[in-house]
Amino acid sequence: MKNTAISTFELFNKFPDAESARVYIEKLRWNEKPSCPLCQEKERICVRNGGYYRCNACLNDFTVRTSTIFERSHIPLHKWLYAMYLLVTARKGISSMQLSKEIGVTQKTAWFMLGRIREACGHDFSMLAGTVEVDETYIGGKEKNKHQSKKTQGSMGRSTASKTAVVGLRERGGRTKALKVKNVDSITLFNLIDWNVKPGSVVNTDDSPNYGGIHTAFTHETVSHKDKEYVRGNVTTNSIESVWAVMKRGLNGVYHHASRKHLTRYINEFTFRLNDGNVNRTSMERLASLLTNSFGQRLTWNRLVEGEK
């Protein structure tokens, strides 16, 4: 039986210091042949001390951190690797407070690190195929738990008036995608499915009238939840609904709160961990996937705190 897990002790032995982490990340990124992040030159690269390089084509100085989520970070690379390991192996995530204790940084620094790592979890432009389950959920605190000044009078539990709508798509036996949306009207749902699902696929949803136009572009099968129907032959939305269960347990139990402006990155974290958490993949393979995603991505403090509207 394949041993897919690597212990914290084994990880520390692999990367005991920043230098060993740098060598590993360089090999993963460049395969022992550094290229300039600015002009992509590979031949006219001058090696300097301490992991620095100079491109003699464009005179750009760079390191393996350049044009990655690690750029301009003073945190040693082996601490970054440990933080990424914790995020990909924790089923429901890890809080910034817990991470700060694990790697010896402030909570504010740990929060910034997690924001950068979540940035690397996004940018999935692949399309789903086969049988794809689609469902929506609403993320946000319960009205009864809110301060009086923040309550939305007359709002319902499944409403964008006080919560944020998220639509999820799960390929049967394959990948999952989830996206924050402003509303769940028929045009929004149709466009989202059209952009993320290959033509000829079978789409399973509940019987909400907002999915009414899907049959014009896909084979559309529904289950009637209001009639207590959850499975009919191969037609079901149980798989995508199980994603919401894990996500909400993480958001409520680990993070306690995810504001609307930061929600997309939290969603990306959960879907990345789900997609790359295949039991046949080792912890190091999942860590390598996250590292590869981090190349070419950068998130500044200002852009993080500004968030999405």
PDB file of C-alpha atoms in Angstrom:
ATOM      1  CA  MET A   1       0.000   0.000   0.000  1.00  0.00           C
ATOM      2  CA  LYS A   2       1.370   3.398  -0.969  1.00  0.00           C
ATOM      3  CA  ASN A   3       2.350   5.600   1.953  1.00  0.00           C
ATOM      4  CA  THR A   4       0.904   8.980   1.025  1.00  0.00           C
ATOM      5  CA  ALA A   5       1.623  10.895   4.220  1.00  0.00           C
ATOM      6  CA  ILE A   6       4.806  12.570   5.376  1.00  0.00           C
ATOM      7  CA  SER A   7       5.153  13.475   9.034  1.00  0.00           C
ATOM      8  CA  THR A   8       6.176  16.844  10.389  1.00  0.00           C
ATOM      9  CA  PHE A   9       9.396  15.250  11.641  1.00  0.00           C
ATOM     10  CA  GLU A  10      10.195  13.958   8.132  1.00  0.00           C
ATOM     11  CA  LEU A  11       9.472  17.360   6.639  1.00  0.00           C
ATOM     12  CA  PHE A  12      11.880  19.011   9.080  1.00  0.00           C
ATOM     13  CA  ASN A  13      14.558  16.477   8.152  1.00  0.00           C
ATOM     14  CA  LYS A  14      14.070  17.235   4.451  1.00  0.00           C
ATOM     15  CA  PHE A  15      14.186  21.009   4.924  1.00  0.00           C
ATOM     16  CA  PRO A  16      16.085  21.814   8.138  1.00  0.00           C
ATOM     17  CA  ASP A  17      17.039  25.328   6.988  1.00  0.00           C
ATOM     18  CA  ALA A  18      16.349  28.028   4.423  1.00  0.00           C
ATOM     19  CA  GLU A  19      19.151  26.850   2.119  1.00  0.00           C
ATOM     20  CA  SER A  20      17.750  23.328   1.708  1.00  0.00           C
ATOM     21  CA  ALA A  21      14.316  24.809   1.008  1.00  0.00           C
ATOM     22  CA  ARG A  22      15.793  27.199  -1.585  1.00  0.00           C
ATOM     23  CA  VAL A  23      17.536  24.356  -3.425  1.00  0.00           C
ATOM     24  CA  TYR A  24      14.306  22.330  -3.509  1.00  0.00           C
ATOM     25  CA  ILE A  25      12.165  25.219  -4.780  1.00  0.00           C
ATOM     26  CA  GLU A  26      14.766  26.158  -7.421  1.00  0.00           C
ATOM     27  CA  LYS A  27      14.819  22.606  -8.762  1.00  0.00           C
ATOM     28  CA  LEU A  28      11.036  22.480  -8.863  1.00  0.00           C
ATOM     29  CA  ARG A  29      10.789  25.845 -10.597  1.00  0.00           C
ATOM     30  CA  TRP A  30      13.747  25.743 -12.973  1.00  0.00           C
ATOM     31  CA  ASN A  31      14.896  22.113 -13.064  1.00  0.00           C
ATOM     32  CA  GLU A  32      18.502  23.241 -12.385  1.00  0.00           C
ATOM     33  CA  LYS A  33      18.500  25.770 -15.262  1.00  0.00           C
ATOM     34  CA  PRO A  34      17.433  29.207 -13.914  1.00  0.00           C
ATOM     35  CA  SER A  35      15.494  31.496 -16.226  1.00  0.00           C
ATOM     36  CA  CYS A  36      14.885  35.214 -15.875  1.00  0.00           C
ATOM     37  CA  PRO A  37      11.357  35.973 -14.573  1.00  0.00           C
ATOM     38  CA  LEU A  38      11.368  39.238 -16.534  1.00  0.00           C
ATOM     39  CA  CYS A  39      12.464  38.193 -20.038  1.00  0.00           C
ATOM     40  CA  GLN A  40      12.531  34.355 -19.696  1.00  0.00           C
ATOM     41  CA  GLU A  41      16.186  34.212 -20.822  1.00  0.00           C
ATOM     42  CA  LYS A  42      17.843  30.891 -19.878  1.00  0.00           C
ATOM     43  CA  GLU A  43      21.280  30.979 -21.440  1.00  0.00           C
ATOM     44  CA  ARG A  44      22.778  34.304 -20.343  1.00  0.00           C
ATOM     45  CA  ILE A  45      22.292  33.827 -16.610  1.00  0.00           C
ATOM     46  CA  CYS A  46      25.109  34.630 -14.189  1.00  0.00           C
ATOM     47  CA  VAL A  47      25.108  32.786 -10.847  1.00  0.00           C
ATOM     48  CA  ARG A  48      25.899  34.891  -7.779  1.00  0.00           C
ATOM     49  CA  ASN A  49      26.255  34.084  -4.112  1.00  0.00           C
ATOM     50  CA  GLY A  50      23.388  33.362  -1.752  1.00  0.00           C
ATOM     51  CA  GLY A  51      20.858  32.265  -4.354  1.00  0.00           C
ATOM     52  CA  TYR A  52      21.065  35.451  -6.422  1.00  0.00           C
ATOM     53  CA  TYR A  53      21.201  35.500 -10.209  1.00  0.00           C
ATOM     54  CA  ARG A  54      21.712  38.140 -12.886  1.00  0.00           C
ATOM     55  CA  CYS A  55      20.255  38.064 -16.372  1.00  0.00           C
ATOM     56  CA  ASN A  56      22.876  39.459 -18.754  1.00  0.00           C
ATOM     57  CA  ALA A  57      20.190  39.901 -21.415  1.00  0.00           C
ATOM     58  CA  CYS A  58      18.031  42.431 -19.528  1.00  0.00           C
ATOM     59  CA  LEU A  59      20.368  43.114 -16.529  1.00  0.00           C
ATOM     60  CA  ASN A  60      17.661  41.951 -14.103  1.00  0.00           C
ATOM     61  CA  ASP A  61      18.773  40.612 -10.704  1.00  0.00           C
ATOM     62  CA  PHE A  62      16.519  37.894  -9.300  1.00  0.00           C
ATOM     63  CA  THR A  63      16.148  34.988  -6.908  1.00  0.00           C
ATOM     64  CA  VAL A  64      13.772  32.040  -6.765  1.00  0.00           C
ATOM     65  CA  ARG A  65      11.411  34.277  -4.773  1.00  0.00           C
ATOM     66  CA  THR A  66      11.011  36.768  -7.636  1.00  0.00           C
ATOM     67  CA  SER A  67       7.545  36.729  -9.216  1.00  0.00           C
ATOM     68  CA  THR A  68       6.170  34.328  -6.611  1.00  0.00           C
ATOM     69  CA  ILE A  69       4.071  34.622  -3.466  1.00  0.00           C
ATOM     70  CA  PHE A  70       7.376  34.739  -1.520  1.00  0.00           C
ATOM     71  CA  GLU A  71       8.610  37.923  -3.195  1.00  0.00           C
ATOM     72  CA  ARG A  72       9.784  40.626  -0.757  1.00  0.00           C
ATOM     73  CA  SER A  73       9.061  38.356   2.188  1.00  0.00           C
ATOM     74  CA  HIS A  74      11.630  38.169   4.998  1.00  0.00           C
ATOM     75  CA  ILE A  75      10.277  34.818   6.205  1.00  0.00           C
ATOM     76  CA  PRO A  76      12.829  31.999   5.612  1.00  0.00           C
ATOM     77  CA  LEU A  77      11.804  29.615   2.843  1.00  0.00           C
ATOM     78  CA  HIS A  78      11.717  26.522   5.061  1.00  0.00           C
ATOM     79  CA  LYS A  79       9.066  28.242   7.191  1.00  0.00           C
ATOM     80  CA  TRP A  80       7.092  28.949   4.022  1.00  0.00           C
ATOM     81  CA  LEU A  81       7.297  25.254   3.094  1.00  0.00           C
ATOM     82  CA  TYR A  82       6.073  24.215   6.522  1.00  0.00           C
ATOM     83  CA  ALA A  83       3.163  26.682   6.343  1.00  0.00           C
ATOM     84  CA  MET A  84       2.174  25.338   2.919  1.00  0.00           C
ATOM     85  CA  TYR A  85       2.475  21.763   4.178  1.00  0.00           C
ATOM     86  CA  LEU A  86       0.134  22.541   7.067  1.00  0.00           C
ATOM     87  CA  LEU A  87      -2.420  24.139   4.757  1.00  0.00           C
ATOM     88  CA  VAL A  88      -2.537  21.263   2.235  1.00  0.00           C
ATOM     89  CA  THR A  89      -2.683  18.530   4.898  1.00  0.00           C
ATOM     90  CA  ALA A  90      -5.196  20.103   7.306  1.00  0.00           C
ATOM     91  CA  ARG A  91      -8.634  18.986   6.112  1.00  0.00           C
ATOM     92  CA  LYS A  92     -10.365  22.128   7.365  1.00  0.00           C
ATOM     93  CA  GLY A  93      -7.458  24.578   7.195  1.00  0.00           C
ATOM     94  CA  ILE A  94      -5.249  26.258   9.783  1.00  0.00           C
ATOM     95  CA  SER A  95      -5.859  29.584  11.484  1.00  0.00           C
ATOM     96  CA  SER A  96      -3.340  32.424  11.416  1.00  0.00           C
ATOM     97  CA  MET A  97      -3.127  32.249  15.215  1.00  0.00           C
ATOM     98  CA  GLN A  98      -2.194  28.565  15.105  1.00  0.00           C
ATOM     99  CA  LEU A  99       0.265  29.092  12.245  1.00  0.00           C
ATOM    100  CA  SER A 100       1.964  31.928  14.121  1.00  0.00           C
ATOM    101  CA  LYS A 101       2.650  29.541  17.015  1.00  0.00           C
ATOM    102  CA  GLU A 102       3.843  26.744  14.711  1.00  0.00           C
ATOM    103  CA  ILE A 103       6.492  28.776  12.848  1.00  0.00           C
ATOM    104  CA  GLY A 104       7.314  31.535  15.348  1.00  0.00           C
ATOM    105  CA  VAL A 105       5.968  34.662  13.649  1.00  0.00           C
ATOM    106  CA  THR A 106       3.364  37.239  14.623  1.00  0.00           C
ATOM    107  CA  GLN A 107      -0.318  36.583  13.954  1.00  0.00           C
ATOM    108  CA  LYS A 108      -0.360  39.470  11.476  1.00  0.00           C
ATOM    109  CA  THR A 109       2.550  37.953   9.535  1.00  0.00           C
ATOM    110  CA  ALA A 110       0.905  34.516   9.576  1.00  0.00           C
ATOM    111  CA  TRP A 111      -2.344  36.039   8.251  1.00  0.00           C
ATOM    112  CA  PHE A 112      -0.432  37.685   5.402  1.00  0.00           C
ATOM    113  CA  MET A 113       1.350  34.413   4.617  1.00  0.00           C
ATOM    114  CA  LEU A 114      -1.937  32.493   4.495  1.00  0.00           C
ATOM    115  CA  GLY A 115      -3.421  35.151   2.226  1.00  0.00           C
ATOM    116  CA  ARG A 116      -0.499  34.721  -0.175  1.00  0.00           C
ATOM    117  CA  ILE A 117      -0.743  30.938  -0.082  1.00  0.00           C
ATOM    118  CA  ARG A 118      -4.472  31.118  -0.836  1.00  0.00           C
ATOM    119  CA  GLU A 119      -3.625  33.343  -3.793  1.00  0.00           C
ATOM    120  CA  ALA A 120      -1.639  30.394  -5.187  1.00  0.00           C
ATOM    121  CA  CYS A 121      -4.659  28.114  -4.712  1.00  0.00           C
ATOM    122  CA  GLY A 122      -6.706  29.999  -7.299  1.00  0.00           C
ATOM    123  CA  HIS A 123      -6.395  30.540 -11.059  1.00  0.00           C
ATOM    124  CA  ASP A 124      -7.916  27.206 -12.082  1.00  0.00           C
ATOM    125  CA  PHE A 125      -9.024  27.677 -15.700  1.00  0.00           C
ATOM    126  CA  SER A 126      -9.675  24.005 -16.466  1.00  0.00           C
ATOM    127  CA  MET A 127     -13.131  22.960 -17.668  1.00  0.00           C
ATOM    128  CA  LEU A 128     -15.159  20.174 -16.118  1.00  0.00           C
ATOM    129  CA  ALA A 129     -16.665  17.334 -18.150  1.00  0.00           C
ATOM    130  CA  GLY A 130     -18.738  14.165 -17.914  1.00  0.00           C
ATOM    131  CA  THR A 131     -21.389  14.428 -15.214  1.00  0.00           C
ATOM    132  CA  VAL A 132     -21.117  17.710 -13.311  1.00  0.00           C
ATOM    133  CA  GLU A 133     -23.098  18.460 -10.162  1.00  0.00           C
ATOM    134  CA  VAL A 134     -23.991  22.113  -9.565  1.00  0.00           C
ATOM    135  CA  ASP A 135     -25.377  23.681  -6.415  1.00  0.00           C
ATOM    136  CA  GLU A 136     -25.306  26.995  -4.593  1.00  0.00           C
ATOM    137  CA  THR A 137     -24.850  27.904  -0.956  1.00  0.00           C
ATOM    138  CA  TYR A 138     -24.785  31.067   1.133  1.00  0.00           C
ATOM    139  CA  ILE A 139     -21.877  32.027   3.370  1.00  0.00           C
ATOM    140  CA  GLY A 140     -22.298  34.400   6.292  1.00  0.00           C
ATOM    141  CA  GLY A 141     -23.206  34.667   9.942  1.00  0.00           C
ATOM    142  CA  LYS A 142     -26.645  33.861  11.283  1.00  0.00           C
ATOM    143  CA  GLU A 143     -28.887  36.861  11.769  1.00  0.00           C
ATOM    144  CA  LYS A 144     -29.568  35.956  15.408  1.00  0.00           C
ATOM    145  CA  ASN A 145     -25.811  36.068  16.164  1.00  0.00           C
ATOM    146  CA  LYS A 146     -25.185  39.477  14.602  1.00  0.00           C
ATOM    147  CA  HIS A 147     -24.907  42.781  16.389  1.00  0.00           C
ATOM    148  CA  GLN A 148     -28.157  44.707  16.136  1.00  0.00           C
ATOM    149  CA  SER A 149     -26.568  47.375  13.918  1.00  0.00           C
ATOM    150  CA  LYS A 150     -25.480  44.744  11.376  1.00  0.00           C
ATOM    151  CA  LYS A 151     -28.711  42.781  11.119  1.00  0.00           C
ATOM    152  CA  THR A 152     -30.575  42.869   7.820  1.00  0.00           C
ATOM    153  CA  GLN A 153     -34.224  43.260   8.583  1.00  0.00           C
ATOM    154  CA  GLY A 154     -36.471  40.741   6.894  1.00  0.00           C
ATOM    155  CA  SER A 155     -33.621  38.779   5.270  1.00  0.00           C
ATOM    156  CA  MET A 156     -33.883  35.048   4.822  1.00  0.00           C
ATOM    157  CA  GLY A 157     -31.212  32.415   5.422  1.00  0.00           C
ATOM    158  CA  ARG A 158     -30.690  31.833   1.699  1.00  0.00           C
ATOM    159  CA  SER A 159     -30.383  35.453   0.631  1.00  0.00           C
ATOM    160  CA  THR A 160     -27.655  37.692  -0.757  1.00  0.00           C
ATOM    161  CA  ALA A 161     -29.047  40.527   1.347  1.00  0.00           C
ATOM    162  CA  SER A 162     -27.042  39.402   4.355  1.00  0.00           C
ATOM    163  CA  LYS A 163     -24.913  36.555   2.991  1.00  0.00           C
ATOM    164  CA  THR A 164     -22.615  35.862   0.044  1.00  0.00           C
ATOM    165  CA  ALA A 165     -23.737  33.418  -2.636  1.00  0.00           C
ATOM    166  CA  VAL A 166     -21.280  30.747  -3.777  1.00  0.00           C
ATOM    167  CA  VAL A 167     -21.888  28.383  -6.689  1.00  0.00           C
ATOM    168  CA  GLY A 168     -20.068  25.069  -6.790  1.00  0.00           C
ATOM    169  CA  LEU A 169     -19.459  22.650  -9.654  1.00  0.00           C
ATOM    170  CA  ARG A 170     -18.139  19.148  -9.039  1.00  0.00           C
ATOM    171  CA  GLU A 171     -17.160  16.736 -11.784  1.00  0.00           C
ATOM    172  CA  ARG A 172     -18.268  13.235 -10.875  1.00  0.00           C
ATOM    173  CA  GLY A 173     -15.055  11.499  -9.832  1.00  0.00           C
ATOM    174  CA  GLY A 174     -13.016  14.601 -10.730  1.00  0.00           C
ATOM    175  CA  ARG A 175     -12.306  18.221  -9.850  1.00  0.00           C
ATOM    176  CA  THR A 176     -14.346  20.793  -7.991  1.00  0.00           C
ATOM    177  CA  LYS A 177     -14.703  24.519  -8.689  1.00  0.00           C
ATOM    178  CA  ALA A 178     -16.508  27.106  -6.591  1.00  0.00           C
ATOM    179  CA  LEU A 179     -17.032  30.781  -7.307  1.00  0.00           C
ATOM    180  CA  LYS A 180     -18.440  33.710  -5.390  1.00  0.00           C
ATOM    181  CA  VAL A 181     -21.309  35.406  -7.247  1.00  0.00           C
ATOM    182  CA  LYS A 182     -23.398  38.532  -6.673  1.00  0.00           C
ATOM    183  CA  ASN A 183     -26.661  36.688  -7.205  1.00  0.00           C
ATOM    184  CA  VAL A 184     -28.003  33.334  -8.376  1.00  0.00           C
ATOM    185  CA  ASP A 185     -30.371  34.408 -11.124  1.00  0.00           C
ATOM    186  CA  SER A 186     -30.776  32.288 -14.250  1.00  0.00           C
ATOM    187  CA  ILE A 187     -28.384  34.375 -16.395  1.00  0.00           C
ATOM    188  CA  THR A 188     -25.579  34.213 -13.811  1.00  0.00           C
ATOM    189  CA  LEU A 189     -25.974  30.456 -13.324  1.00  0.00           C
ATOM    190  CA  PHE A 190     -26.154  29.698 -17.048  1.00  0.00           C
ATOM    191  CA  ASN A 191     -23.057  31.770 -17.847  1.00  0.00           C
ATOM    192  CA  LEU A 192     -21.088  30.279 -14.986  1.00  0.00           C
ATOM    193  CA  ILE A 193     -21.887  26.727 -16.084  1.00  0.00           C
ATOM    194  CA  ASP A 194     -21.245  27.566 -19.735  1.00  0.00           C
ATOM    195  CA  TRP A 195     -17.792  28.990 -18.906  1.00  0.00           C
ATOM    196  CA  ASN A 196     -16.708  26.078 -16.705  1.00  0.00           C
ATOM    197  CA  VAL A 197     -18.318  22.949 -18.180  1.00  0.00           C
ATOM    198  CA  LYS A 198     -17.445  21.396 -21.530  1.00  0.00           C
ATOM    199  CA  PRO A 199     -20.188  21.072 -24.159  1.00  0.00           C
ATOM    200  CA  GLY A 200     -21.845  17.654 -24.212  1.00  0.00           C
ATOM    201  CA  SER A 201     -21.592  17.212 -20.439  1.00  0.00           C
ATOM    202  CA  VAL A 202     -24.468  16.156 -18.187  1.00  0.00           C
ATOM    203  CA  VAL A 203     -25.382  18.726 -15.542  1.00  0.00           C
ATOM    204  CA  ASN A 204     -27.136  17.644 -12.325  1.00  0.00           C
ATOM    205  CA  THR A 205     -28.892  20.317 -10.213  1.00  0.00           C
ATOM    206  CA  ASP A 206     -31.849  20.645  -7.898  1.00  0.00           C
ATOM    207  CA  ASP A 207     -35.162  21.774  -9.380  1.00  0.00           C
ATOM    208  CA  SER A 208     -34.695  25.497  -8.770  1.00  0.00           C
ATOM    209  CA  PRO A 209     -36.276  27.488 -11.627  1.00  0.00           C
ATOM    210  CA  ASN A 210     -33.031  29.481 -11.885  1.00  0.00           C
ATOM    211  CA  TYR A 211     -31.483  26.451 -13.610  1.00  0.00           C
ATOM    212  CA  GLY A 212     -34.293  26.412 -16.168  1.00  0.00           C
ATOM    213  CA  GLY A 213     -32.218  27.414 -19.197  1.00  0.00           C
ATOM    214  CA  ILE A 214     -29.446  24.832 -18.753  1.00  0.00           C
ATOM    215  CA  HIS A 215     -31.165  22.271 -21.002  1.00  0.00           C
ATOM    216  CA  THR A 216     -30.545  24.458 -24.065  1.00  0.00           C
ATOM    217  CA  ALA A 217     -26.782  23.783 -23.915  1.00  0.00           C
ATOM    218  CA  PHE A 218     -26.375  20.638 -21.783  1.00  0.00           C
ATOM    219  CA  THR A 219     -28.169  17.452 -20.839  1.00  0.00           C
ATOM    220  CA  HIS A 220     -29.857  18.686 -17.683  1.00  0.00           C
ATOM    221  CA  GLU A 221     -31.075  16.312 -14.963  1.00  0.00           C
ATOM    222  CA  THR A 222     -32.673  17.456 -11.706  1.00  0.00           C
ATOM    223  CA  VAL A 223     -33.680  16.119  -8.305  1.00  0.00           C
ATOM    224  CA  SER A 224     -36.587  17.604  -6.381  1.00  0.00           C
ATOM    225  CA  HIS A 225     -35.464  18.449  -2.860  1.00  0.00           C
ATOM    226  CA  LYS A 226     -38.842  19.896  -1.946  1.00  0.00           C
ATOM    227  CA  ASP A 227     -40.295  16.422  -2.578  1.00  0.00           C
ATOM    228  CA  LYS A 228     -37.559  14.818  -0.444  1.00  0.00           C
ATOM    229  CA  GLU A 229     -35.861  13.427  -3.559  1.00  0.00           C
ATOM    230  CA  TYR A 230     -32.061  13.411  -3.243  1.00  0.00           C
ATOM    231  CA  VAL A 231     -31.033  10.532  -5.513  1.00  0.00           C
ATOM    232  CA  ARG A 232     -32.722   9.186  -8.625  1.00  0.00           C
ATOM    233  CA  GLY A 233     -30.572   6.620 -10.368  1.00  0.00           C
ATOM    234  CA  ASN A 234     -27.332   8.457 -11.263  1.00  0.00           C
ATOM    235  CA  VAL A 235     -28.915  11.861 -10.759  1.00  0.00           C
ATOM    236  CA  THR A 236     -27.883  13.582  -7.518  1.00  0.00           C
ATOM    237  CA  THR A 237     -26.181  16.678  -6.098  1.00  0.00           C
ATOM    238  CA  ASN A 238     -24.922  14.925  -2.973  1.00  0.00           C
ATOM    239  CA  SER A 239     -21.231  15.238  -3.915  1.00  0.00           C
ATOM    240  CA  ILE A 240     -21.226  19.014  -4.301  1.00  0.00           C
ATOM    241  CA  GLU A 241     -23.353  19.361  -1.157  1.00  0.00           C
ATOM    242  CA  SER A 242     -20.709  17.407   0.765  1.00  0.00           C
ATOM    243  CA  VAL A 243     -18.198  20.067  -0.316  1.00  0.00           C
ATOM    244  CA  TRP A 244     -20.323  22.723   1.391  1.00  0.00           C
ATOM    245  CA  ALA A 245     -20.375  20.640   4.573  1.00  0.00           C
ATOM    246  CA  VAL A 246     -16.562  20.523   4.793  1.00  0.00           C
ATOM    247  CA  MET A 247     -16.157  24.164   3.768  1.00  0.00           C
ATOM    248  CA  LYS A 248     -18.632  25.474   6.317  1.00  0.00           C
ATOM    249  CA  ARG A 249     -17.127  23.389   9.111  1.00  0.00           C
ATOM    250  CA  GLY A 250     -13.750  24.910   8.288  1.00  0.00           C
ATOM    251  CA  LEU A 251     -15.030  28.466   7.963  1.00  0.00           C
ATOM    252  CA  ASN A 252     -17.032  28.242  11.182  1.00  0.00           C
ATOM    253  CA  GLY A 253     -14.805  25.974  13.261  1.00  0.00           C
ATOM    254  CA  VAL A 254     -11.292  27.067  12.214  1.00  0.00           C
ATOM    255  CA  TYR A 255     -11.562  30.557  10.752  1.00  0.00           C
ATOM    256  CA  HIS A 256     -14.807  31.568  12.534  1.00  0.00           C
ATOM    257  CA  HIS A 257     -15.406  34.286   9.962  1.00  0.00           C
ATOM    258  CA  ALA A 258     -14.568  35.008   6.325  1.00  0.00           C
ATOM    259  CA  SER A 259     -15.577  38.460   5.149  1.00  0.00           C
ATOM    260  CA  ARG A 260     -17.111  38.980   1.736  1.00  0.00           C
ATOM    261  CA  LYS A 261     -14.002  40.719   0.417  1.00  0.00           C
ATOM    262  CA  HIS A 262     -11.674  37.830   1.339  1.00  0.00           C
ATOM    263  CA  LEU A 263     -14.084  34.943   0.713  1.00  0.00           C
ATOM    264  CA  THR A 264     -12.805  34.032  -2.771  1.00  0.00           C
ATOM    265  CA  ARG A 265      -9.358  33.115  -1.439  1.00  0.00           C
ATOM    266  CA  TYR A 266     -10.853  30.971   1.333  1.00  0.00           C
ATOM    267  CA  ILE A 267     -13.002  29.180  -1.255  1.00  0.00           C
ATOM    268  CA  ASN A 268      -9.934  28.612  -3.436  1.00  0.00           C
ATOM    269  CA  GLU A 269      -8.095  27.122  -0.473  1.00  0.00           C
ATOM    270  CA  PHE A 270     -10.819  24.563   0.210  1.00  0.00           C
ATOM    271  CA  THR A 271     -11.268  23.574  -3.451  1.00  0.00           C
ATOM    272  CA  PHE A 272      -7.505  23.283  -4.009  1.00  0.00           C
ATOM    273  CA  ARG A 273      -7.127  21.046  -0.969  1.00  0.00           C
ATOM    274  CA  LEU A 274     -10.061  18.924  -2.139  1.00  0.00           C
ATOM    275  CA  ASN A 275      -8.776  18.625  -5.712  1.00  0.00           C
ATOM    276  CA  ASP A 276      -5.199  17.825  -4.739  1.00  0.00           C
ATOM    277  CA  GLY A 277      -6.070  15.708  -1.727  1.00  0.00           C
ATOM    278  CA  ASN A 278      -6.424  12.474  -3.695  1.00  0.00           C
ATOM    279  CA  VAL A 279      -5.442   9.562  -1.441  1.00  0.00           C
ATOM    280  CA  ASN A 280      -3.079   8.279  -4.150  1.00  0.00           C
ATOM    281  CA  ARG A 281      -1.041  11.492  -4.042  1.00  0.00           C
ATOM    282  CA  THR A 282       1.672  11.913  -1.426  1.00  0.00           C
ATOM    283  CA  SER A 283       1.960  14.942   0.816  1.00  0.00           C
ATOM    284  CA  MET A 284       5.084  15.989  -1.091  1.00  0.00           C
ATOM    285  CA  GLU A 285       3.214  15.791  -4.408  1.00  0.00           C
ATOM    286  CA  ARG A 286       0.482  18.028  -3.037  1.00  0.00           C
ATOM    287  CA  LEU A 287       3.065  20.429  -1.650  1.00  0.00           C
ATOM    288  CA  ALA A 288       4.790  20.508  -5.044  1.00  0.00           C
ATOM    289  CA  SER A 289       1.456  21.302  -6.756  1.00  0.00           C
ATOM    290  CA  LEU A 290       0.887  24.260  -4.455  1.00  0.00           C
ATOM    291  CA  LEU A 291       4.444  25.479  -4.965  1.00  0.00           C
ATOM    292  CA  THR A 292       4.095  25.220  -8.733  1.00  0.00           C
ATOM    293  CA  ASN A 293       0.897  27.275  -8.543  1.00  0.00           C
ATOM    294  CA  SER A 294       2.756  29.942  -6.571  1.00  0.00           C
ATOM    295  CA  PHE A 295       5.197  30.640  -9.406  1.00  0.00           C
ATOM    296  CA  GLY A 296       4.113  33.706 -11.341  1.00  0.00           C
ATOM    297  CA  GLN A 297       1.702  34.798  -8.590  1.00  0.00           C
ATOM    298  CA  ARG A 298       2.222  37.736  -6.276  1.00  0.00           C
ATOM    299  CA  LEU A 299       0.024  39.347  -3.635  1.00  0.00           C
ATOM    300  CA  THR A 300       0.950  42.624  -1.962  1.00  0.00           C
ATOM    301  CA  TRP A 301      -0.258  43.687   1.473  1.00  0.00           C
ATOM    302  CA  ASN A 302      -2.290  46.551   0.008  1.00  0.00           C
ATOM    303  CA  ARG A 303      -4.097  44.309  -2.454  1.00  0.00           C
ATOM    304  CA  LEU A 304      -4.797  41.754   0.266  1.00  0.00           C
ATOM    305  CA  VAL A 305      -6.326  44.176   2.758  1.00  0.00           C
ATOM    306  CA  GLU A 306      -8.277  45.946   0.013  1.00  0.00           C
ATOM    307  CA  GLY A 307      -9.902  42.665  -0.958  1.00  0.00           C
ATOM    308  CA  GLU A 308     -12.639  42.209  -3.518  1.00  0.00           C
ATOM    309  CA  LYS A 309     -15.730  44.358  -3.712  1.00  0.00           C
TER     310      LYS A 309
END
